[in-house]
């Protein structure tokens, strides 16, 4: 990575004063970008891994809003792959 990329990445991260975890700054741009990435990751998942998600899209699409997705992104510190996995697990368990 170039030094400008490292500086750019470092500017987007904020250490948590209590727990010392590193979190990205939640600007509207970062949130929009990560929500789009999350949608892309979910779209690419195999159908068998998102049965609960597909059922939720049909039965309660109002619950699959950005605020809902953001909850999973925050839980996984904006790692979109982990957030997608957690969301799929959530819906699989919720419809059982």
mmCIF file of N, CA, C and O in Angstrom:
data_model
loop_
_atom_site.group_PDB
_atom_site.id
_atom_site.type_symbol
_atom_site.label_atom_id
_atom_site.label_comp_id
_atom_site.label_asym_id
_atom_site.label_seq_id
_atom_site.Cartn_x
_atom_site.Cartn_y
_atom_site.Cartn_z
ATOM 1 N N UNK A 1 0.826 -1.188 0.000
ATOM 2 C CA UNK A 1 0.000 0.000 0.000
ATOM 3 C C UNK A 1 0.868 1.248 0.000
ATOM 4 O O UNK A 1 1.915 1.284 0.623
ATOM 5 N N UNK A 2 0.393 2.241 -0.671
ATOM 6 C CA UNK A 2 1.100 3.513 -0.677
ATOM 7 C C UNK A 2 0.842 4.243 0.631
ATOM 8 O O UNK A 2 -0.169 4.042 1.284
ATOM 9 N N UNK A 3 1.743 5.107 1.011
ATOM 10 C CA UNK A 3 1.596 5.832 2.273
ATOM 11 C C UNK A 3 0.333 6.691 2.286
ATOM 12 O O UNK A 3 -0.295 6.848 3.320
ATOM 13 N N UNK A 4 -0.082 7.215 1.125
ATOM 14 C CA UNK A 4 -1.310 8.013 1.094
ATOM 15 C C UNK A 4 -2.529 7.148 1.370
ATOM 16 O O UNK A 4 -3.474 7.588 2.015
ATOM 17 N N UNK A 5 -2.512 5.894 0.902
ATOM 18 C CA UNK A 5 -3.610 4.979 1.193
ATOM 19 C C UNK A 5 -3.661 4.648 2.677
ATOM 20 O O UNK A 5 -4.735 4.542 3.258
ATOM 21 N N UNK A 6 -2.513 4.462 3.296
ATOM 22 C CA UNK A 6 -2.468 4.167 4.728
ATOM 23 C C UNK A 6 -2.989 5.347 5.541
ATOM 24 O O UNK A 6 -3.734 5.166 6.500
ATOM 25 N N UNK A 7 -2.620 6.544 5.151
ATOM 26 C CA UNK A 7 -3.100 7.733 5.854
ATOM 27 C C UNK A 7 -4.605 7.855 5.672
ATOM 28 O O UNK A 7 -5.336 8.090 6.624
ATOM 29 N N UNK A 8 -5.067 7.640 4.457
ATOM 30 C CA UNK A 8 -6.500 7.711 4.182
ATOM 31 C C UNK A 8 -7.260 6.687 5.024
ATOM 32 O O UNK A 8 -8.304 6.987 5.579
ATOM 33 N N UNK A 9 -6.742 5.460 5.116
ATOM 34 C CA UNK A 9 -7.395 4.426 5.926
ATOM 35 C C UNK A 9 -7.355 4.802 7.407
ATOM 36 O O UNK A 9 -8.334 4.628 8.118
ATOM 37 N N UNK A 10 -6.239 5.322 7.864
ATOM 38 C CA UNK A 10 -6.097 5.681 9.271
ATOM 39 C C UNK A 10 -7.048 6.805 9.658
ATOM 40 O O UNK A 10 -7.561 6.832 10.774
ATOM 41 N N UNK A 11 -7.288 7.723 8.739
ATOM 42 C CA UNK A 11 -8.204 8.827 9.027
ATOM 43 C C UNK A 11 -9.636 8.342 9.210
ATOM 44 O O UNK A 11 -10.436 8.989 9.857
ATOM 45 N N UNK A 12 -9.977 7.183 8.648
ATOM 46 C CA UNK A 12 -11.332 6.647 8.728
ATOM 47 C C UNK A 12 -11.553 5.804 9.987
ATOM 48 O O UNK A 12 -12.656 5.375 10.244
ATOM 49 N N UNK A 13 -10.503 5.549 10.741
ATOM 50 C CA UNK A 13 -10.606 4.705 11.925
ATOM 51 C C UNK A 13 -10.546 5.530 13.202
ATOM 52 O O UNK A 13 -9.775 6.475 13.291
ATOM 53 N N UNK A 14 -11.354 5.136 14.170
ATOM 54 C CA UNK A 14 -11.405 5.853 15.438
ATOM 55 C C UNK A 14 -11.307 4.834 16.568
ATOM 56 O O UNK A 14 -12.111 3.908 16.637
ATOM 57 N N UNK A 15 -10.322 4.963 17.459
ATOM 58 C CA UNK A 15 -10.249 4.025 18.583
ATOM 59 C C UNK A 15 -11.348 4.314 19.603
ATOM 60 O O UNK A 15 -11.654 5.462 19.898
ATOM 61 N N UNK A 16 -11.940 3.276 20.113
ATOM 62 C CA UNK A 16 -12.957 3.409 21.151
ATOM 63 C C UNK A 16 -12.246 3.753 22.454
ATOM 64 O O UNK A 16 -11.325 3.057 22.858
ATOM 65 N N UNK A 17 -12.645 4.838 23.132
ATOM 66 C CA UNK A 17 -11.927 5.272 24.329
ATOM 67 C C UNK A 17 -12.071 4.308 25.515
ATOM 68 O O UNK A 17 -11.216 4.278 26.386
ATOM 69 N N UNK A 18 -13.121 3.511 25.543
ATOM 70 C CA UNK A 18 -13.334 2.614 26.676
ATOM 71 C C UNK A 18 -12.731 1.241 26.431
ATOM 72 O O UNK A 18 -11.973 0.728 27.243
ATOM 73 N N UNK A 19 -13.045 0.638 25.293
ATOM 74 C CA UNK A 19 -12.629 -0.734 25.033
ATOM 75 C C UNK A 19 -11.389 -0.845 24.155
ATOM 76 O O UNK A 19 -10.835 -1.920 24.003
ATOM 77 N N UNK A 20 -10.983 0.250 23.542
ATOM 78 C CA UNK A 20 -9.783 0.240 22.716
ATOM 79 C C UNK A 20 -9.978 -0.398 21.352
ATOM 80 O O UNK A 20 -9.019 -0.605 20.630
ATOM 81 N N UNK A 21 -11.204 -0.721 20.982
ATOM 82 C CA UNK A 21 -11.454 -1.290 19.666
ATOM 83 C C UNK A 21 -11.349 -0.184 18.615
ATOM 84 O O UNK A 21 -11.583 0.977 18.898
ATOM 85 N N UNK A 22 -11.010 -0.585 17.413
ATOM 86 C CA UNK A 22 -10.901 0.366 16.315
ATOM 87 C C UNK A 22 -12.173 0.272 15.474
ATOM 88 O O UNK A 22 -12.552 -0.803 15.018
ATOM 89 N N UNK A 23 -12.830 1.387 15.301
ATOM 90 C CA UNK A 23 -14.053 1.457 14.518
ATOM 91 C C UNK A 23 -13.911 2.515 13.437
ATOM 92 O O UNK A 23 -13.270 3.541 13.659
ATOM 93 N N UNK A 24 -14.541 2.296 12.285
ATOM 94 C CA UNK A 24 -14.510 3.347 11.268
ATOM 95 C C UNK A 24 -15.394 4.514 11.682
ATOM 96 O O UNK A 24 -16.364 4.331 12.418
ATOM 97 N N UNK A 25 -15.030 5.700 11.229
ATOM 98 C CA UNK A 25 -15.895 6.855 11.449
ATOM 99 C C UNK A 25 -17.176 6.623 10.660
ATOM 100 O O UNK A 25 -17.131 6.273 9.491
ATOM 101 N N UNK A 26 -18.288 6.813 11.306
ATOM 102 C CA UNK A 26 -19.570 6.562 10.646
ATOM 103 C C UNK A 26 -20.083 7.821 9.956
ATOM 104 O O UNK A 26 -21.014 8.462 10.405
ATOM 105 N N UNK A 27 -19.462 8.146 8.864
ATOM 106 C CA UNK A 27 -19.944 9.257 8.058
ATOM 107 C C UNK A 27 -21.059 8.729 7.149
ATOM 108 O O UNK A 27 -21.126 7.519 6.887
ATOM 109 N N UNK A 28 -21.917 9.596 6.657
ATOM 110 C CA UNK A 28 -22.953 9.137 5.722
ATOM 111 C C UNK A 28 -22.361 8.402 4.509
ATOM 112 O O UNK A 28 -22.941 7.434 4.027
ATOM 113 N N UNK A 29 -21.192 8.844 4.068
ATOM 114 C CA UNK A 29 -20.551 8.211 2.916
ATOM 115 C C UNK A 29 -20.101 6.795 3.246
ATOM 116 O O UNK A 29 -20.281 5.876 2.444
ATOM 117 N N UNK A 30 -19.493 6.607 4.415
ATOM 118 C CA UNK A 30 -19.029 5.282 4.828
ATOM 119 C C UNK A 30 -20.225 4.345 4.998
ATOM 120 O O UNK A 30 -20.210 3.204 4.532
ATOM 121 N N UNK A 31 -21.264 4.827 5.634
ATOM 122 C CA UNK A 31 -22.456 3.998 5.843
ATOM 123 C C UNK A 31 -23.064 3.596 4.505
ATOM 124 O O UNK A 31 -23.371 2.426 4.279
ATOM 125 N N UNK A 32 -23.208 4.544 3.603
ATOM 126 C CA UNK A 32 -23.770 4.246 2.279
ATOM 127 C C UNK A 32 -22.914 3.220 1.532
ATOM 128 O O UNK A 32 -23.432 2.268 0.937
ATOM 129 N N UNK A 33 -21.601 3.403 1.582
ATOM 130 C CA UNK A 33 -20.677 2.493 0.900
ATOM 131 C C UNK A 33 -20.783 1.087 1.478
ATOM 132 O O UNK A 33 -20.860 0.099 0.740
ATOM 133 N N UNK A 34 -20.791 0.979 2.796
ATOM 134 C CA UNK A 34 -20.827 -0.341 3.440
ATOM 135 C C UNK A 34 -22.180 -1.032 3.262
ATOM 136 O O UNK A 34 -22.242 -2.252 3.121
ATOM 137 N N UNK A 35 -23.266 -0.263 3.250
ATOM 138 C CA UNK A 35 -24.577 -0.860 2.994
ATOM 139 C C UNK A 35 -24.626 -1.431 1.576
ATOM 140 O O UNK A 35 -25.153 -2.521 1.347
ATOM 141 N N UNK A 36 -24.053 -0.715 0.626
ATOM 142 C CA UNK A 36 -23.995 -1.200 -0.764
ATOM 143 C C UNK A 36 -23.149 -2.463 -0.840
ATOM 144 O O UNK A 36 -23.538 -3.446 -1.472
ATOM 145 N N UNK A 37 -21.984 -2.448 -0.177
ATOM 146 C CA UNK A 37 -21.120 -3.634 -0.164
ATOM 147 C C UNK A 37 -21.849 -4.823 0.461
ATOM 148 O O UNK A 37 -21.737 -5.945 -0.033
ATOM 149 N N UNK A 38 -22.570 -4.567 1.536
ATOM 150 C CA UNK A 38 -23.308 -5.639 2.205
ATOM 151 C C UNK A 38 -24.360 -6.225 1.260
ATOM 152 O O UNK A 38 -24.499 -7.445 1.153
ATOM 153 N N UNK A 39 -25.090 -5.370 0.569
ATOM 154 C CA UNK A 39 -26.078 -5.853 -0.401
ATOM 155 C C UNK A 39 -25.412 -6.698 -1.485
ATOM 156 O O UNK A 39 -25.951 -7.733 -1.894
ATOM 157 N N UNK A 40 -24.245 -6.276 -1.948
ATOM 158 C CA UNK A 40 -23.509 -7.031 -2.972
ATOM 159 C C UNK A 40 -23.082 -8.403 -2.445
ATOM 160 O O UNK A 40 -23.194 -9.406 -3.153
ATOM 161 N N UNK A 41 -22.602 -8.442 -1.214
ATOM 162 C CA UNK A 41 -22.176 -9.710 -0.608
ATOM 163 C C UNK A 41 -23.375 -10.651 -0.473
ATOM 164 O O UNK A 41 -23.286 -11.835 -0.822
ATOM 165 N N UNK A 42 -24.489 -10.130 0.010
ATOM 166 C CA UNK A 42 -25.696 -10.953 0.175
ATOM 167 C C UNK A 42 -26.155 -11.486 -1.176
ATOM 168 O O UNK A 42 -26.523 -12.656 -1.302
ATOM 169 N N UNK A 43 -26.121 -10.650 -2.173
ATOM 170 C CA UNK A 43 -26.546 -11.056 -3.520
ATOM 171 C C UNK A 43 -25.719 -12.228 -4.041
ATOM 172 O O UNK A 43 -26.233 -13.102 -4.731
ATOM 173 N N UNK A 44 -24.429 -12.261 -3.712
ATOM 174 C CA UNK A 44 -23.521 -13.289 -4.220
ATOM 175 C C UNK A 44 -23.563 -14.588 -3.415
ATOM 176 O O UNK A 44 -22.965 -15.580 -3.825
ATOM 177 N N UNK A 45 -24.253 -14.586 -2.277
ATOM 178 C CA UNK A 45 -24.325 -15.803 -1.460
ATOM 179 C C UNK A 45 -25.101 -16.890 -2.193
ATOM 180 O O UNK A 45 -26.021 -16.613 -2.969
ATOM 181 N N UNK A 46 -24.733 -18.124 -1.923
ATOM 182 C CA UNK A 46 -25.461 -19.255 -2.506
ATOM 183 C C UNK A 46 -26.887 -19.273 -1.980
ATOM 184 O O UNK A 46 -27.120 -18.983 -0.799
ATOM 185 N N UNK A 47 -27.840 -19.640 -2.827
ATOM 186 C CA UNK A 47 -29.244 -19.660 -2.397
ATOM 187 C C UNK A 47 -29.491 -20.496 -1.136
ATOM 188 O O UNK A 47 -30.298 -20.114 -0.296
ATOM 189 N N UNK A 48 -28.786 -21.617 -0.997
ATOM 190 C CA UNK A 48 -29.021 -22.466 0.176
ATOM 191 C C UNK A 48 -28.576 -21.806 1.479
ATOM 192 O O UNK A 48 -29.026 -22.183 2.549
ATOM 193 N N UNK A 49 -27.717 -20.796 1.393
ATOM 194 C CA UNK A 49 -27.252 -20.126 2.612
ATOM 195 C C UNK A 49 -28.120 -18.942 3.010
ATOM 196 O O UNK A 49 -27.887 -18.345 4.053
ATOM 197 N N UNK A 50 -29.103 -18.610 2.157
ATOM 198 C CA UNK A 50 -29.933 -17.443 2.478
ATOM 199 C C UNK A 50 -31.429 -17.726 2.362
ATOM 200 O O UNK A 50 -32.212 -16.866 1.968
ATOM 201 N N UNK A 51 -31.818 -18.925 2.744
ATOM 202 C CA UNK A 51 -33.234 -19.293 2.688
ATOM 203 C C UNK A 51 -34.083 -18.414 3.605
ATOM 204 O O UNK A 51 -35.144 -17.935 3.216
ATOM 205 N N UNK A 52 -33.623 -18.218 4.821
ATOM 206 C CA UNK A 52 -34.356 -17.382 5.764
ATOM 207 C C UNK A 52 -34.454 -15.948 5.287
ATOM 208 O O UNK A 52 -35.496 -15.296 5.423
ATOM 209 N N UNK A 53 -33.376 -15.443 4.722
ATOM 210 C CA UNK A 53 -33.346 -14.080 4.188
ATOM 211 C C UNK A 53 -34.369 -13.923 3.069
ATOM 212 O O UNK A 53 -35.122 -12.950 3.031
ATOM 213 N N UNK A 54 -34.411 -14.893 2.155
ATOM 214 C CA UNK A 54 -35.353 -14.831 1.039
ATOM 215 C C UNK A 54 -36.793 -14.893 1.540
ATOM 216 O O UNK A 54 -37.667 -14.201 1.022
ATOM 217 N N UNK A 55 -37.029 -15.700 2.544
ATOM 218 C CA UNK A 55 -38.363 -15.780 3.126
ATOM 219 C C UNK A 55 -38.747 -14.450 3.776
ATOM 220 O O UNK A 55 -39.878 -13.993 3.651
ATOM 221 N N UNK A 56 -37.798 -13.820 4.446
ATOM 222 C CA UNK A 56 -38.059 -12.516 5.068
ATOM 223 C C UNK A 56 -38.343 -11.457 4.003
ATOM 224 O O UNK A 56 -39.201 -10.596 4.199
ATOM 225 N N UNK A 57 -37.637 -11.517 2.877
ATOM 226 C CA UNK A 57 -37.891 -10.567 1.780
ATOM 227 C C UNK A 57 -39.326 -10.681 1.280
ATOM 228 O O UNK A 57 -39.942 -9.681 0.918
ATOM 229 N N UNK A 58 -39.854 -11.884 1.293
ATOM 230 C CA UNK A 58 -41.227 -12.089 0.823
ATOM 231 C C UNK A 58 -42.260 -11.714 1.881
ATOM 232 O O UNK A 58 -43.279 -11.114 1.571
ATOM 233 N N UNK A 59 -42.005 -12.089 3.128
ATOM 234 C CA UNK A 59 -43.017 -11.954 4.175
ATOM 235 C C UNK A 59 -42.959 -10.659 4.973
ATOM 236 O O UNK A 59 -43.972 -10.226 5.510
ATOM 237 N N UNK A 60 -41.780 -10.092 5.104
ATOM 238 C CA UNK A 60 -41.660 -8.872 5.916
ATOM 239 C C UNK A 60 -40.539 -7.976 5.385
ATOM 240 O O UNK A 60 -39.586 -7.680 6.104
ATOM 241 N N UNK A 61 -40.642 -7.535 4.140
ATOM 242 C CA UNK A 61 -39.560 -6.732 3.545
ATOM 243 C C UNK A 61 -39.305 -5.419 4.277
ATOM 244 O O UNK A 61 -38.184 -4.899 4.244
ATOM 245 N N UNK A 62 -40.306 -4.909 4.981
ATOM 246 C CA UNK A 62 -40.124 -3.656 5.723
ATOM 247 C C UNK A 62 -39.097 -3.804 6.847
ATOM 248 O O UNK A 62 -38.531 -2.823 7.316
ATOM 249 N N UNK A 63 -38.836 -5.036 7.264
ATOM 250 C CA UNK A 63 -37.856 -5.262 8.327
ATOM 251 C C UNK A 63 -36.427 -5.352 7.802
ATOM 252 O O UNK A 63 -35.483 -5.418 8.585
ATOM 253 N N UNK A 64 -36.253 -5.358 6.506
ATOM 254 C CA UNK A 64 -34.920 -5.479 5.908
ATOM 255 C C UNK A 64 -34.399 -4.126 5.443
ATOM 256 O O UNK A 64 -33.743 -4.006 4.427
ATOM 257 N N UNK A 65 -34.671 -3.116 6.234
ATOM 258 C CA UNK A 65 -34.271 -1.756 5.868
ATOM 259 C C UNK A 65 -32.806 -1.491 6.239
ATOM 260 O O UNK A 65 -32.128 -2.337 6.816
ATOM 261 N N UNK A 66 -32.338 -0.300 5.897
ATOM 262 C CA UNK A 66 -30.939 0.053 6.154
ATOM 263 C C UNK A 66 -30.608 0.061 7.645
ATOM 264 O O UNK A 66 -29.499 -0.325 8.034
ATOM 265 N N UNK A 67 -31.536 0.478 8.484
ATOM 266 C CA UNK A 67 -31.279 0.496 9.928
ATOM 267 C C UNK A 67 -31.041 -0.924 10.442
ATOM 268 O O UNK A 67 -30.164 -1.155 11.274
ATOM 269 N N UNK A 68 -31.807 -1.874 9.924
ATOM 270 C CA UNK A 68 -31.637 -3.277 10.307
ATOM 271 C C UNK A 68 -30.259 -3.778 9.871
ATOM 272 O O UNK A 68 -29.532 -4.392 10.643
ATOM 273 N N UNK A 69 -29.894 -3.501 8.628
ATOM 274 C CA UNK A 69 -28.602 -3.947 8.110
ATOM 275 C C UNK A 69 -27.448 -3.272 8.849
ATOM 276 O O UNK A 69 -26.416 -3.905 9.112
ATOM 277 N N UNK A 70 -27.612 -2.015 9.182
ATOM 278 C CA UNK A 70 -26.568 -1.272 9.889
ATOM 279 C C UNK A 70 -26.273 -1.885 11.255
ATOM 280 O O UNK A 70 -25.128 -1.895 11.713
ATOM 281 N N UNK A 71 -27.282 -2.438 11.874
ATOM 282 C CA UNK A 71 -27.101 -3.109 13.153
ATOM 283 C C UNK A 71 -26.080 -4.255 13.018
ATOM 284 O O UNK A 71 -25.192 -4.418 13.858
ATOM 285 N N UNK A 72 -26.181 -5.023 11.948
ATOM 286 C CA UNK A 72 -25.262 -6.132 11.716
ATOM 287 C C UNK A 72 -23.882 -5.641 11.299
ATOM 288 O O UNK A 72 -22.871 -6.225 11.693
ATOM 289 N N UNK A 73 -23.838 -4.579 10.516
ATOM 290 C CA UNK A 73 -22.540 -4.003 10.138
ATOM 291 C C UNK A 73 -21.785 -3.506 11.370
ATOM 292 O O UNK A 73 -20.586 -3.745 11.505
ATOM 293 N N UNK A 74 -22.484 -2.831 12.253
ATOM 294 C CA UNK A 74 -21.828 -2.337 13.474
ATOM 295 C C UNK A 74 -21.355 -3.489 14.342
ATOM 296 O O UNK A 74 -20.277 -3.431 14.929
ATOM 297 N N UNK A 75 -22.160 -4.513 14.423
ATOM 298 C CA UNK A 75 -21.797 -5.677 15.236
ATOM 299 C C UNK A 75 -20.490 -6.304 14.751
ATOM 300 O O UNK A 75 -19.691 -6.777 15.543
ATOM 301 N N UNK A 76 -20.283 -6.286 13.449
ATOM 302 C CA UNK A 76 -19.086 -6.888 12.855
ATOM 303 C C UNK A 76 -18.060 -5.836 12.435
ATOM 304 O O UNK A 76 -17.215 -6.083 11.586
ATOM 305 N N UNK A 77 -18.125 -4.665 13.045
ATOM 306 C CA UNK A 77 -17.191 -3.563 12.806
ATOM 307 C C UNK A 77 -17.027 -3.296 11.295
ATOM 308 O O UNK A 77 -15.941 -3.170 10.778
ATOM 309 N N UNK A 78 -18.167 -3.270 10.605
ATOM 310 C CA UNK A 78 -18.264 -2.938 9.193
ATOM 311 C C UNK A 78 -17.570 -3.928 8.269
ATOM 312 O O UNK A 78 -17.280 -3.616 7.119
ATOM 313 N N UNK A 79 -17.337 -5.151 8.750
ATOM 314 C CA UNK A 79 -16.852 -6.227 7.884
ATOM 315 C C UNK A 79 -18.091 -6.801 7.193
ATOM 316 O O UNK A 79 -18.906 -7.488 7.823
ATOM 317 N N UNK A 80 -18.236 -6.531 5.915
ATOM 318 C CA UNK A 80 -19.475 -6.868 5.213
ATOM 319 C C UNK A 80 -19.695 -8.375 5.080
ATOM 320 O O UNK A 80 -20.831 -8.828 5.141
ATOM 321 N N UNK A 81 -18.641 -9.146 4.911
ATOM 322 C CA UNK A 81 -18.803 -10.602 4.799
ATOM 323 C C UNK A 81 -19.302 -11.193 6.110
ATOM 324 O O UNK A 81 -20.202 -12.029 6.121
ATOM 325 N N UNK A 82 -18.716 -10.755 7.210
ATOM 326 C CA UNK A 82 -19.157 -11.262 8.518
ATOM 327 C C UNK A 82 -20.573 -10.779 8.840
ATOM 328 O O UNK A 82 -21.379 -11.527 9.395
ATOM 329 N N UNK A 83 -20.885 -9.551 8.471
ATOM 330 C CA UNK A 83 -22.226 -9.021 8.708
ATOM 331 C C UNK A 83 -23.259 -9.800 7.902
ATOM 332 O O UNK A 83 -24.343 -10.111 8.413
ATOM 333 N N UNK A 84 -22.928 -10.136 6.665
ATOM 334 C CA UNK A 84 -23.850 -10.920 5.832
ATOM 335 C C UNK A 84 -24.077 -12.301 6.443
ATOM 336 O O UNK A 84 -25.217 -12.770 6.525
ATOM 337 N N UNK A 85 -23.013 -12.943 6.896
ATOM 338 C CA UNK A 85 -23.150 -14.257 7.527
ATOM 339 C C UNK A 85 -24.023 -14.177 8.772
ATOM 340 O O UNK A 85 -24.888 -15.026 8.997
ATOM 341 N N UNK A 86 -23.810 -13.157 9.572
ATOM 342 C CA UNK A 86 -24.589 -12.990 10.804
ATOM 343 C C UNK A 86 -26.067 -12.746 10.482
ATOM 344 O O UNK A 86 -26.954 -13.279 11.140
ATOM 345 N N UNK A 87 -26.336 -11.941 9.448
ATOM 346 C CA UNK A 87 -27.726 -11.687 9.055
ATOM 347 C C UNK A 87 -28.404 -12.956 8.567
ATOM 348 O O UNK A 87 -29.562 -13.214 8.901
ATOM 349 N N UNK A 88 -27.697 -13.764 7.799
ATOM 350 C CA UNK A 88 -28.280 -15.010 7.294
ATOM 351 C C UNK A 88 -28.570 -15.960 8.456
ATOM 352 O O UNK A 88 -29.624 -16.593 8.520
ATOM 353 N N UNK A 89 -27.645 -16.049 9.389
ATOM 354 C CA UNK A 89 -27.836 -16.891 10.569
ATOM 355 C C UNK A 89 -29.047 -16.406 11.368
ATOM 356 O O UNK A 89 -29.876 -17.203 11.806
ATOM 357 N N UNK A 90 -29.152 -15.098 11.540
ATOM 358 C CA UNK A 90 -30.266 -14.510 12.269
ATOM 359 C C UNK A 90 -31.596 -14.929 11.647
ATOM 360 O O UNK A 90 -32.498 -15.399 12.339
ATOM 361 N N UNK A 91 -31.729 -14.754 10.320
ATOM 362 C CA UNK A 91 -33.012 -15.061 9.685
ATOM 363 C C UNK A 91 -33.278 -16.558 9.638
ATOM 364 O O UNK A 91 -34.438 -16.981 9.761
ATOM 365 N N UNK A 92 -32.250 -17.359 9.499
ATOM 366 C CA UNK A 92 -32.470 -18.815 9.538
ATOM 367 C C UNK A 92 -33.023 -19.232 10.888
ATOM 368 O O UNK A 92 -33.942 -20.036 10.983
ATOM 369 N N UNK A 93 -32.478 -18.661 11.961
ATOM 370 C CA UNK A 93 -32.944 -19.007 13.311
ATOM 371 C C UNK A 93 -34.305 -18.386 13.606
ATOM 372 O O UNK A 93 -35.128 -18.988 14.267
ATOM 373 N N UNK A 94 -34.540 -17.216 13.106
ATOM 374 C CA UNK A 94 -35.798 -16.532 13.398
ATOM 375 C C UNK A 94 -36.995 -17.251 12.774
ATOM 376 O O UNK A 94 -38.067 -17.260 13.365
ATOM 377 N N UNK A 95 -36.816 -17.852 11.612
ATOM 378 C CA UNK A 95 -37.948 -18.525 10.967
ATOM 379 C C UNK A 95 -38.114 -19.974 11.378
ATOM 380 O O UNK A 95 -39.064 -20.612 10.983
ATOM 381 N N UNK A 96 -37.205 -20.500 12.162
ATOM 382 C CA UNK A 96 -37.341 -21.884 12.627
ATOM 383 C C UNK A 96 -38.557 -22.074 13.473
ATOM 384 O O UNK A 96 -39.016 -21.268 14.192
#
